[in-house]
Amino acid sequence: MVAPVRRAATVSLTQDIWRRFKRHRLALFGAVILLVIIAGVAIGPWLWTVPINEIDFNARLKPPSWQHPFGTDDLGQDLFSRMLYGGRISIAVGLAAMTIAIVVGTIIGAIAGMSRGLVDTFLMWLTDLFLSLPQLPLLLLIIYLFRDSLKKIVGAETGVFIMIVVVIGGFRWMPVARLVRAQFLSLREKEFVEAARALGASRLRQVARHILPNALGPVIVAGTIDVAAAIIAESTLSFLGLGFPPDIPTWGRVLFDAKDYLDTSPYWALFPGTLIFLTVLSINYIGDGLRDALDPRRVL
Amino acid sequence: MTLPGTYVLRRLLIALPSLLGISIVLFTVLALAPGDPFGDIVSNPNIPADVAANLRLKFGMDDPVAVRYLRWLTAMLQGDWGFSFASRIDVDTLIMQRLWTTLLVIGSSQVLALLIALPVGIYAATRPYSLFDQVANTLTFIGFSLPTFFTGLLLILVFSIQLDWLPFVYRSDISATGWRFFWEHFRQTIMPVSVLALFQAASWTRYVRSAALDVIRLDYVTTARSKGLKERVVIMKHVVRNALIPVVTLVALQLPAIFGGAIVTEQIFRVPGIGSLLISAILANDTPVIMAVTFVFSCLVISFNLLADILYGWLDPRISLR
Amino acid sequence: MTERELRGLIEAVRKGSITRRQFVGTMLGVGIAAPIAGQLLMHAGIAQAQPASTYKGTKRGGGGALKVLWWQGATLLNPHFATGTKDQDGSRIFYEPLAGWDTEGNLIPVLAAETPTPANGGVSRDGKSITWKLKRDVQWHDGKPFTSADVVFNWEYAADPATSAVTIGSYKDVVATAVDAYTVRVDYKKASPFWADPFVGTRGMLIPKHLFEAYKGAKSRDAPNNLKPVGTGPYKFDSFTPGDMVRGTLNANYHMPNRPFFDTIEMKGGGDAVSAARAVLQTGEFDYAWNLQVEDEILAKLEQGGKGRVVIIPGGDIEFIQFNFTDPWNEVDGERASIKSKHPLFTDPAVREAMNLLIDRDSVQKFIYGRTGIATANFVNNPPKYRSPNNKFEFNVDKANQVLETAGWKKGSDGIREKGGKKLKVVYQTSVNQPRQKAQAIVKQAAQKAGIDIELKTVTASVFFSSDFANPDVYTKLFCDMQMYTTTMTQPDPEIFMNQYVSWEISSKANKWQGRNVTRWTSDEYDKAYRDAEGELDPVKRTALFIKMNDLVIQNRVIVPLVSRPRVRASNLKLKVPESGWDSDFWALQDWYRDA
């Protein structure tokens, strides 16, 4: 008797969220931009077949033209195809690392916020520990310990990808955990949660239906910031020899390479900068839309 | 709310063993991390190989990690911070030389960031999707999409090279006196502080806006409004206070950086702060310096996060921490 | 030029029928570097006239502040502990050696009254003993007189293993004795063709006995003056923040007249090379910047700022690619790249020959290094007397394809050549550094066209150049197929430089990978030439031996030289700096001045 009713309720809830999301025009706009970017980097390299590493010394530092829509860099390589190719990695790294940071952070923060005493103390100790670790020596240690063995197990590219994503995500979950915990500490004492508790709602249900949706605001913000940070962090890692090989033009890397030519060839930096910005912007609008759609009290 | 006194005391007592635990992890990571401080010496053909071996012996680097850790711990307990391999002087001297510059530059950038983020974030939240909100949003996205190495360079190109208004090499010992001294310091501080403050303010503004937005929707704010309270009072008393919880969390997370410095920005503007000390120590594998800086840093992380926990109780008296 | 002609010319100088300057000019014309020409004369017992100083200042002081920028700041100021040039340069502001090297390789006296020569009795006939005469009117910054006791003390201090001085290599095999208060004799164990090492140049800076005497040996690190130098130099110590700033003020009792020109000196550290160049070339905030490892294209653009110019000083450093002669991918007796193994691809000379043809040195110079890296076919490039005339380089993809085809390497379906089941796939590593990554890209693309697949790898410099023998990415291990970096030549004599290919320097597990022979290539012929050069007192024969060694390495394609890298500095247009490629930037700091 009970089960079918519940399923019906869930379906209508999902539909409801989608209905609310669709009404959020900026969120739709963000979703469209993100889809365009993802589609661009996914199929773009098939359509725009200029090789990413074709060195042409006669076409160095050329501004955008029909032949090179984004211009060329100082080795005469076509920036458009480089951006398309590098975008795959940058977006994948950004989204995956963000997901790790958010999921780990939310779980740890939620557990710490709901439990008291030893569990909370231990989890916050763990957070403090990760906040204190000097990242550079630790990264060097990780490269040294795991790079070769991981390469052997899953192959060069996947190995590097997994390592980068885990490393970036692993260094960015702590603020999320502390934010979620703080939200939980405050929310779990609010009237509507007490009401649910009084009605005999289980702990899991309290969290899932009442506390978590209201704690998502900072999580979504952290998520968007983490995407940008991860895209840039990837390029930093490649300077430590941890990232992808130097000839793979991820967006962060192109931006870094362009910096010394900022006064003479500003377009070189403009394109990666704008693409990172647009990605972050669209993800954020989607996040805003999701949050509004999930907010049960908001009438839309 | 339970008596904060016992809670604070208990947390302080727990802080000691947790610091000890963190110091063990830090020391182990540094001991195992690749690289060695005498690489230069070994790769130089004019220096015999046994010089490096002698130096390793002299600094006790060939002992087991546990022995070295205990030696570090006992020295630290007696107030001896260690001895730099690279500079061959005491680590605390190195840190003290750079402490004031770091506090000044990073500290003022954090204050500035907060002064921007709080009003902008709250005002934007009270008028979601208004023109002001949209403009503020766009600016903040630009703010954290662009890394500091990029914005720093942009400022240098505009203000130092095109306009020639500001110096871009920071000097901690300016020889001028009186007003000129302060003026010169102010001029050279503008760019590093702005770069850091804008980057920080961009993300903080987003958090403040989101937190305020969450609170504004909660029932009791609606109740307060319906009781006929003035909008300004509602905002200040209920919204700001509750919205501050995530802000306090974030600020507490960020404050240890006032000591730790900002590596990239310090590098760009040549600010002789602790961040640049740390990065050169890491690149030179000068373990005692790295250990001292990160250990002080972790002390600050623990104490500021503890402070944040106490502040939660004050901001929202219903929060009880036991 | 034959040995006989050379001896004739030297005799002509001795008789005075041609001048010293004409001789050096003739030598330069036939590709013999000035430093070596100078040494030839010196060895032949012809005293050199003191080259006229370019200094035009007429009074001490009055020049205002001299502001220089080192993007790696000095971390310590005791010259006996100074490992990098940054520390040597910081120390050189306050401390001075007996003599320094000018850019032509002449030995110029600083604290010595004259340069020792066979003619003035300073150099003994058997080449085993050198006698230095000291200047008499020199005072330390605290007013105490400088005497031979100070010189002898520096030898004792540095040679004591307990001091752990990095200068020990220059002092441990000699004996210094005070003949009188202003004369010091240095005795060498064996005949030394190149004797000008202890008390000379960057490893010869002298610290005062009266302040360091109590801190010789194990207590060396406790000396308060490690941080507060008291020397004889043109500037007195003012303040020091390690890694950030060294400041000095004019020494009113300096031992050379009318010097120094500037009232204060500031040596600021930190940041990166590009912005250091900006501060000198574009904004003029600083007068001089050190070591600008920046693409020349950027430097040329910054130079249009009109405030300063880029200064290029020739030296012996070289950026080169090494091939691994052992197998880095399989262990033999528990050791990767064991000397008992053979590299699966590079032991075939055709593969090395093809790689040599695929490296586009002209483009690397033209589009990456410009004035800051000169494409070369030789390992030894400076001093020019040691530069072999026998080698040329060529970039030719078709020829490389041919060479591989002939040797039996056939293209597979994926475009990669293979032979006997072995594919031409190699890993090519270098340190993280923008110009190097660009050079990697250029090589990789050309190799692709010849059916060689290159995987690029970068290692952060602090690991790549470390001596951490637990780490597989250290350059001395060469646990990959080929690698690229710059090897430095610190003296105007190639003896130490050339030990990179002798069999007893092979880098292996047994010596914790601290051997200098990284490619692990060996040749009896090379070993013999090296042994002969070590004891050869005749500079002409010695030169021929070094050229032979260079040719062996090049013609066997053990390595591929890319570009020779001169020192690159930026200087204010009005600043006059006597440069040297063989000594510290500050080797003649007392002569720096600014045109009105």
PDB file of N, CA, C and O in Angstrom, chain B residues 34-36 41-43 45-48 51 58 86-89 94 97-98 161 168-171 173 267 270 272 283, chain C residues 75-76 81 83 162 166 168 220 227 240 242 244 247 266 268 270-272 275-276 282 285 462 467-468 471 475 490 496 516:
ATOM      1  N   PRO B  34      60.306  13.784  -2.115  1.00  0.00           N
ATOM      2  CA  PRO B  34      61.560  13.718  -2.866  1.00  0.00           C
ATOM      3  C   PRO B  34      62.297  15.048  -2.869  1.00  0.00           C
ATOM      4  O   PRO B  34      61.718  16.093  -2.582  1.00  0.00           O
ATOM      5  N   GLY B  35      63.560  15.014  -3.207  1.00  0.00           N
ATOM      6  CA  GLY B  35      64.374  16.224  -3.242  1.00  0.00           C
ATOM      7  C   GLY B  35      65.319  16.226  -2.068  1.00  0.00           C
ATOM      8  O   GLY B  35      65.097  15.522  -1.075  1.00  0.00           O
ATOM      9  N   ASP B  36      66.435  16.973  -2.184  1.00  0.00           N
ATOM     10  CA  ASP B  36      67.316  17.072  -1.034  1.00  0.00           C
ATOM     11  C   ASP B  36      68.018  18.411  -1.061  1.00  0.00           C
ATOM     12  O   ASP B  36      68.216  18.991  -2.126  1.00  0.00           O
ATOM     13  N   ILE B  41      75.073  21.158  -4.476  1.00  0.00           N
ATOM     14  CA  ILE B  41      76.439  20.810  -4.138  1.00  0.00           C
ATOM     15  C   ILE B  41      76.859  19.550  -4.865  1.00  0.00           C
ATOM     16  O   ILE B  41      77.950  19.458  -5.399  1.00  0.00           O
ATOM     17  N   VAL B  42      75.928  18.579  -4.917  1.00  0.00           N
ATOM     18  CA  VAL B  42      76.293  17.309  -5.527  1.00  0.00           C
ATOM     19  C   VAL B  42      76.472  17.452  -7.031  1.00  0.00           C
ATOM     20  O   VAL B  42      77.372  16.863  -7.618  1.00  0.00           O
ATOM     21  N   SER B  43      75.611  18.279  -7.671  1.00  0.00           N
ATOM     22  CA  SER B  43      75.699  18.349  -9.127  1.00  0.00           C
ATOM     23  C   SER B  43      76.810  19.289  -9.584  1.00  0.00           C
ATOM     24  O   SER B  43      77.086  19.366 -10.768  1.00  0.00           O
ATOM     25  N   PRO B  45      80.463  20.022 -10.305  1.00  0.00           N
ATOM     26  CA  PRO B  45      81.654  19.170 -10.470  1.00  0.00           C
ATOM     27  C   PRO B  45      82.856  19.656  -9.668  1.00  0.00           C
ATOM     28  O   PRO B  45      83.794  18.894  -9.446  1.00  0.00           O
ATOM     29  N   ASN B  46      82.836  20.921  -9.233  1.00  0.00           N
ATOM     30  CA  ASN B  46      83.987  21.443  -8.505  1.00  0.00           C
ATOM     31  C   ASN B  46      83.964  21.089  -7.028  1.00  0.00           C
ATOM     32  O   ASN B  46      84.891  21.400  -6.295  1.00  0.00           O
ATOM     33  N   ILE B  47      82.858  20.514  -6.570  1.00  0.00           N
ATOM     34  CA  ILE B  47      82.743  20.207  -5.148  1.00  0.00           C
ATOM     35  C   ILE B  47      82.818  18.696  -4.965  1.00  0.00           C
ATOM     36  O   ILE B  47      82.038  17.962  -5.543  1.00  0.00           O
ATOM     37  N   PRO B  48      83.759  18.216  -4.151  1.00  0.00           N
ATOM     38  CA  PRO B  48      83.882  16.763  -3.955  1.00  0.00           C
ATOM     39  C   PRO B  48      82.610  16.187  -3.337  1.00  0.00           C
ATOM     40  O   PRO B  48      81.899  16.877  -2.609  1.00  0.00           O
ATOM     41  N   VAL B  51      81.539  16.352   0.526  1.00  0.00           N
ATOM     42  CA  VAL B  51      81.051  17.565   1.191  1.00  0.00           C
ATOM     43  C   VAL B  51      79.584  17.412   1.529  1.00  0.00           C
ATOM     44  O   VAL B  51      79.139  17.677   2.652  1.00  0.00           O
ATOM     45  N   LYS B  58      76.237  16.276   9.439  1.00  0.00           N
ATOM     46  CA  LYS B  58      76.248  17.414  10.351  1.00  0.00           C
ATOM     47  C   LYS B  58      74.834  17.821  10.750  1.00  0.00           C
ATOM     48  O   LYS B  58      74.566  18.155  11.888  1.00  0.00           O
ATOM     49  N   ALA B  86      69.658  26.124   3.955  1.00  0.00           N
ATOM     50  CA  ALA B  86      70.024  26.967   2.821  1.00  0.00           C
ATOM     51  C   ALA B  86      70.709  28.243   3.282  1.00  0.00           C
ATOM     52  O   ALA B  86      71.713  28.655   2.720  1.00  0.00           O
ATOM     53  N   SER B  87      70.180  28.882   4.328  1.00  0.00           N
ATOM     54  CA  SER B  87      70.751  30.151   4.767  1.00  0.00           C
ATOM     55  C   SER B  87      71.696  29.997   5.937  1.00  0.00           C
ATOM     56  O   SER B  87      72.369  30.939   6.317  1.00  0.00           O
ATOM     57  N   ARG B  88      71.703  28.838   6.536  1.00  0.00           N
ATOM     58  CA  ARG B  88      72.540  28.564   7.698  1.00  0.00           C
ATOM     59  C   ARG B  88      72.339  29.592   8.809  1.00  0.00           C
ATOM     60  O   ARG B  88      73.287  30.150   9.351  1.00  0.00           O
ATOM     61  N   ILE B  89      71.077  29.919   9.063  1.00  0.00           N
ATOM     62  CA  ILE B  89      70.761  30.708  10.251  1.00  0.00           C
ATOM     63  C   ILE B  89      69.509  30.114  10.884  1.00  0.00           C
ATOM     64  O   ILE B  89      68.870  29.239  10.313  1.00  0.00           O
ATOM     65  N   LEU B  94      64.637  34.014  10.344  1.00  0.00           N
ATOM     66  CA  LEU B  94      64.130  34.114   8.969  1.00  0.00           C
ATOM     67  C   LEU B  94      62.659  34.505   8.959  1.00  0.00           C
ATOM     68  O   LEU B  94      62.232  35.363   8.199  1.00  0.00           O
ATOM     69  N   GLN B  97      61.927  38.142  10.211  1.00  0.00           N
ATOM     70  CA  GLN B  97      62.279  39.167   9.233  1.00  0.00           C
ATOM     71  C   GLN B  97      61.135  39.452   8.269  1.00  0.00           C
ATOM     72  O   GLN B  97      61.038  40.531   7.707  1.00  0.00           O
ATOM     73  N   ARG B  98      60.310  38.441   8.041  1.00  0.00           N
ATOM     74  CA  ARG B  98      59.294  38.575   7.010  1.00  0.00           C
ATOM     75  C   ARG B  98      57.886  38.698   7.577  1.00  0.00           C
ATOM     76  O   ARG B  98      56.936  38.926   6.822  1.00  0.00           O
ATOM     77  N   ILE B 161      53.592  49.939 -16.271  1.00  0.00           N
ATOM     78  CA  ILE B 161      54.293  50.093 -17.532  1.00  0.00           C
ATOM     79  C   ILE B 161      53.605  51.092 -18.438  1.00  0.00           C
ATOM     80  O   ILE B 161      54.243  51.995 -18.959  1.00  0.00           O
ATOM     81  N   PHE B 168      56.431  48.208  -9.215  1.00  0.00           N
ATOM     82  CA  PHE B 168      55.950  46.830  -9.094  1.00  0.00           C
ATOM     83  C   PHE B 168      56.964  45.915  -8.417  1.00  0.00           C
ATOM     84  O   PHE B 168      56.777  44.717  -8.351  1.00  0.00           O
ATOM     85  N   VAL B 169      58.039  46.484  -7.909  1.00  0.00           N
ATOM     86  CA  VAL B 169      58.959  45.696  -7.098  1.00  0.00           C
ATOM     87  C   VAL B 169      58.821  46.181  -5.656  1.00  0.00           C
ATOM     88  O   VAL B 169      59.083  47.338  -5.362  1.00  0.00           O
ATOM     89  N   TYR B 170      58.374  45.288  -4.792  1.00  0.00           N
ATOM     90  CA  TYR B 170      58.110  45.652  -3.401  1.00  0.00           C
ATOM     91  C   TYR B 170      59.414  45.718  -2.620  1.00  0.00           C
ATOM     92  O   TYR B 170      60.261  44.858  -2.743  1.00  0.00           O
ATOM     93  N   ARG B 171      59.591  46.784  -1.836  1.00  0.00           N
ATOM     94  CA  ARG B 171      60.799  46.876  -1.017  1.00  0.00           C
ATOM     95  C   ARG B 171      60.391  47.047   0.428  1.00  0.00           C
ATOM     96  O   ARG B 171      59.683  47.977   0.784  1.00  0.00           O
ATOM     97  N   ASP B 173      62.344  47.661   2.949  1.00  0.00           N
ATOM     98  CA  ASP B 173      63.085  48.676   3.706  1.00  0.00           C
ATOM     99  C   ASP B 173      63.232  49.944   2.870  1.00  0.00           C
ATOM    100  O   ASP B 173      64.196  50.121   2.148  1.00  0.00           O
ATOM    101  N   GLN B 267      55.314  36.309  -5.239  1.00  0.00           N
ATOM    102  CA  GLN B 267      56.298  36.080  -6.283  1.00  0.00           C
ATOM    103  C   GLN B 267      56.219  37.177  -7.346  1.00  0.00           C
ATOM    104  O   GLN B 267      57.235  37.738  -7.750  1.00  0.00           O
ATOM    105  N   ARG B 270      57.314  40.507  -5.824  1.00  0.00           N
ATOM    106  CA  ARG B 270      58.526  40.393  -5.019  1.00  0.00           C
ATOM    107  C   ARG B 270      58.301  40.890  -3.593  1.00  0.00           C
ATOM    108  O   ARG B 270      59.119  41.617  -3.040  1.00  0.00           O
ATOM    109  N   PRO B 272      58.576  40.390   0.096  1.00  0.00           N
ATOM    110  CA  PRO B 272      59.347  39.435   0.912  1.00  0.00           C
ATOM    111  C   PRO B 272      58.507  38.920   2.068  1.00  0.00           C
ATOM    112  O   PRO B 272      58.748  39.234   3.224  1.00  0.00           O
ATOM    113  N   LEU B 283      61.475  24.724  -2.770  1.00  0.00           N
ATOM    114  CA  LEU B 283      62.264  24.453  -3.973  1.00  0.00           C
ATOM    115  C   LEU B 283      63.690  24.058  -3.611  1.00  0.00           C
ATOM    116  O   LEU B 283      64.325  23.290  -4.320  1.00  0.00           O
TER     117      LEU B 283
ATOM    118  N   THR C  75      70.920  33.792  -0.442  1.00  0.00           N
ATOM    119  CA  THR C  75      70.408  33.210   0.789  1.00  0.00           C
ATOM    120  C   THR C  75      71.458  33.192   1.894  1.00  0.00           C
ATOM    121  O   THR C  75      71.115  33.023   3.051  1.00  0.00           O
ATOM    122  N   LEU C  76      72.728  33.331   1.545  1.00  0.00           N
ATOM    123  CA  LEU C  76      73.741  33.436   2.593  1.00  0.00           C
ATOM    124  C   LEU C  76      74.915  34.259   2.090  1.00  0.00           C
ATOM    125  O   LEU C  76      75.079  34.444   0.880  1.00  0.00           O
ATOM    126  N   PHE C  81      80.463  29.100   1.853  1.00  0.00           N
ATOM    127  CA  PHE C  81      79.253  28.274   1.864  1.00  0.00           C
ATOM    128  C   PHE C  81      78.394  28.521   0.632  1.00  0.00           C
ATOM    129  O   PHE C  81      77.319  27.950   0.495  1.00  0.00           O
ATOM    130  N   THR C  83      76.782  28.190  -2.637  1.00  0.00           N
ATOM    131  CA  THR C  83      76.683  27.153  -3.657  1.00  0.00           C
ATOM    132  C   THR C  83      76.309  27.730  -5.006  1.00  0.00           C
ATOM    133  O   THR C  83      76.944  27.454  -6.006  1.00  0.00           O
ATOM    134  N   ALA C 162      85.676  19.477   8.402  1.00  0.00           N
ATOM    135  CA  ALA C 162      84.661  19.743   9.417  1.00  0.00           C
ATOM    136  C   ALA C 162      83.953  21.076   9.177  1.00  0.00           C
ATOM    137  O   ALA C 162      82.829  21.279   9.626  1.00  0.00           O
ATOM    138  N   VAL C 166      81.923  24.588   0.769  1.00  0.00           N
ATOM    139  CA  VAL C 166      81.747  24.069  -0.579  1.00  0.00           C
ATOM    140  C   VAL C 166      82.947  24.417  -1.461  1.00  0.00           C
ATOM    141  O   VAL C 166      83.076  23.932  -2.567  1.00  0.00           O
ATOM    142  N   ILE C 168      85.882  23.567  -0.697  1.00  0.00           N
ATOM    143  CA  ILE C 168      86.936  22.638  -0.282  1.00  0.00           C
ATOM    144  C   ILE C 168      87.704  22.055  -1.469  1.00  0.00           C
ATOM    145  O   ILE C 168      88.909  21.837  -1.400  1.00  0.00           O
ATOM    146  N   SER C 220      81.643  26.196  12.443  1.00  0.00           N
ATOM    147  CA  SER C 220      81.553  27.208  11.389  1.00  0.00           C
ATOM    148  C   SER C 220      80.177  27.852  11.304  1.00  0.00           C
ATOM    149  O   SER C 220      80.061  29.030  11.007  1.00  0.00           O
ATOM    150  N   LEU C 227      76.467  36.161   8.749  1.00  0.00           N
ATOM    151  CA  LEU C 227      75.359  37.000   8.286  1.00  0.00           C
ATOM    152  C   LEU C 227      75.748  38.464   8.181  1.00  0.00           C
ATOM    153  O   LEU C 227      75.005  39.266   7.639  1.00  0.00           O
ATOM    154  N   PHE C 240      70.776  42.647   5.621  1.00  0.00           N
ATOM    155  CA  PHE C 240      70.596  41.433   4.828  1.00  0.00           C
ATOM    156  C   PHE C 240      69.325  40.708   5.252  1.00  0.00           C
ATOM    157  O   PHE C 240      69.145  40.422   6.428  1.00  0.00           O
ATOM    158  N   PRO C 242      67.708  37.193   4.032  1.00  0.00           N
ATOM    159  CA  PRO C 242      67.961  36.090   3.102  1.00  0.00           C
ATOM    160  C   PRO C 242      66.834  35.935   2.082  1.00  0.00           C
ATOM    161  O   PRO C 242      65.662  36.000   2.420  1.00  0.00           O
ATOM    162  N   ASP C 244      65.847  37.961  -0.012  1.00  0.00           N
ATOM    163  CA  ASP C 244      65.145  39.186  -0.393  1.00  0.00           C
ATOM    164  C   ASP C 244      66.090  40.341  -0.712  1.00  0.00           C
ATOM    165  O   ASP C 244      66.105  40.837  -1.827  1.00  0.00           O
ATOM    166  N   ARG C 247      72.050  44.886   1.323  1.00  0.00           N
ATOM    167  CA  ARG C 247      72.348  46.306   1.153  1.00  0.00           C
ATOM    168  C   ARG C 247      73.747  46.621   1.655  1.00  0.00           C
ATOM    169  O   ARG C 247      74.196  46.097   2.660  1.00  0.00           O
ATOM    170  N   GLU C 266      71.980  48.114  -3.590  1.00  0.00           N
ATOM    171  CA  GLU C 266      70.864  47.289  -3.142  1.00  0.00           C
ATOM    172  C   GLU C 266      70.739  46.128  -4.096  1.00  0.00           C
ATOM    173  O   GLU C 266      70.595  46.325  -5.294  1.00  0.00           O
ATOM    174  N   LYS C 268      68.270  43.256  -4.783  1.00  0.00           N
ATOM    175  CA  LYS C 268      66.941  42.752  -4.429  1.00  0.00           C
ATOM    176  C   LYS C 268      66.743  41.378  -5.050  1.00  0.00           C
ATOM    177  O   LYS C 268      67.165  41.153  -6.193  1.00  0.00           O
ATOM    178  N   GLY C 270      64.169  37.668  -5.639  1.00  0.00           N
ATOM    179  CA  GLY C 270      62.808  37.162  -5.760  1.00  0.00           C
ATOM    180  C   GLY C 270      62.153  37.473  -7.085  1.00  0.00           C
ATOM    181  O   GLY C 270      62.677  38.231  -7.888  1.00  0.00           O
ATOM    182  N   GLY C 271      60.995  36.855  -7.318  1.00  0.00           N
ATOM    183  CA  GLY C 271      60.231  37.101  -8.531  1.00  0.00           C
ATOM    184  C   GLY C 271      60.639  36.183  -9.659  1.00  0.00           C
ATOM    185  O   GLY C 271      61.155  35.097  -9.448  1.00  0.00           O
ATOM    186  N   ASP C 272      60.393  36.635 -10.893  1.00  0.00           N
ATOM    187  CA  ASP C 272      60.699  35.805 -12.053  1.00  0.00           C
ATOM    188  C   ASP C 272      61.519  36.625 -13.037  1.00  0.00           C
ATOM    189  O   ASP C 272      61.608  37.845 -12.932  1.00  0.00           O
ATOM    190  N   SER C 275      59.747  39.578 -15.318  1.00  0.00           N
ATOM    191  CA  SER C 275      59.436  40.847 -14.677  1.00  0.00           C
ATOM    192  C   SER C 275      60.722  41.543 -14.236  1.00  0.00           C
ATOM    193  O   SER C 275      60.760  42.771 -14.165  1.00  0.00           O
ATOM    194  N   ALA C 276      61.781  40.786 -13.978  1.00  0.00           N
ATOM    195  CA  ALA C 276      63.064  41.428 -13.682  1.00  0.00           C
ATOM    196  C   ALA C 276      63.528  42.210 -14.905  1.00  0.00           C
ATOM    197  O   ALA C 276      63.994  43.348 -14.787  1.00  0.00           O
ATOM    198  N   GLN C 282      61.977  48.238 -19.151  1.00  0.00           N
ATOM    199  CA  GLN C 282      60.771  49.008 -19.441  1.00  0.00           C
ATOM    200  C   GLN C 282      60.526  50.165 -18.488  1.00  0.00           C
ATOM    201  O   GLN C 282      60.170  51.251 -18.916  1.00  0.00           O
ATOM    202  N   GLU C 285      63.083  50.938 -13.064  1.00  0.00           N
ATOM    203  CA  GLU C 285      63.071  50.924 -11.596  1.00  0.00           C
ATOM    204  C   GLU C 285      64.400  50.409 -11.046  1.00  0.00           C
ATOM    205  O   GLU C 285      64.822  50.796  -9.966  1.00  0.00           O
ATOM    206  N   SER C 462      63.264  21.340  -9.053  1.00  0.00           N
ATOM    207  CA  SER C 462      63.808  21.051  -7.726  1.00  0.00           C
ATOM    208  C   SER C 462      63.992  19.547  -7.524  1.00  0.00           C
ATOM    209  O   SER C 462      64.761  19.142  -6.665  1.00  0.00           O
ATOM    210  N   SER C 467      69.899  15.651  -5.799  1.00  0.00           N
ATOM    211  CA  SER C 467      70.761  14.477  -5.705  1.00  0.00           C
ATOM    212  C   SER C 467      70.072  13.397  -4.892  1.00  0.00           C
ATOM    213  O   SER C 467      70.696  12.536  -4.325  1.00  0.00           O
ATOM    214  N   ASP C 468      68.733  13.486  -4.832  1.00  0.00           N
ATOM    215  CA  ASP C 468      67.947  12.567  -4.025  1.00  0.00           C
ATOM    216  C   ASP C 468      67.937  11.201  -4.693  1.00  0.00           C
ATOM    217  O   ASP C 468      67.201  10.962  -5.635  1.00  0.00           O
ATOM    218  N   ASN C 471      64.776   9.113  -5.734  1.00  0.00           N
ATOM    219  CA  ASN C 471      63.803   9.543  -6.735  1.00  0.00           C
ATOM    220  C   ASN C 471      64.209   9.131  -8.144  1.00  0.00           C
ATOM    221  O   ASN C 471      65.333   9.386  -8.563  1.00  0.00           O
ATOM    222  N   TYR C 475      68.072  13.785 -12.832  1.00  0.00           N
ATOM    223  CA  TYR C 475      68.693  13.731 -14.155  1.00  0.00           C
ATOM    224  C   TYR C 475      69.901  12.806 -14.206  1.00  0.00           C
ATOM    225  O   TYR C 475      70.182  12.223 -15.250  1.00  0.00           O
ATOM    226  N   THR C 490      82.229  26.246 -15.382  1.00  0.00           N
ATOM    227  CA  THR C 490      82.444  27.335 -14.444  1.00  0.00           C
ATOM    228  C   THR C 490      83.833  27.941 -14.544  1.00  0.00           C
ATOM    229  O   THR C 490      84.110  28.941 -13.908  1.00  0.00           O
ATOM    230  N   ILE C 496      87.528  19.894 -15.955  1.00  0.00           N
ATOM    231  CA  ILE C 496      86.442  19.337 -15.155  1.00  0.00           C
ATOM    232  C   ILE C 496      85.200  19.108 -16.014  1.00  0.00           C
ATOM    233  O   ILE C 496      84.490  18.119 -15.872  1.00  0.00           O
ATOM    234  N   ARG C 516      79.384  11.581 -12.973  1.00  0.00           N
ATOM    235  CA  ARG C 516      79.080  12.671 -13.904  1.00  0.00           C
ATOM    236  C   ARG C 516      78.741  12.152 -15.301  1.00  0.00           C
ATOM    237  O   ARG C 516      78.201  12.875 -16.115  1.00  0.00           O
TER     238      ARG C 516
END
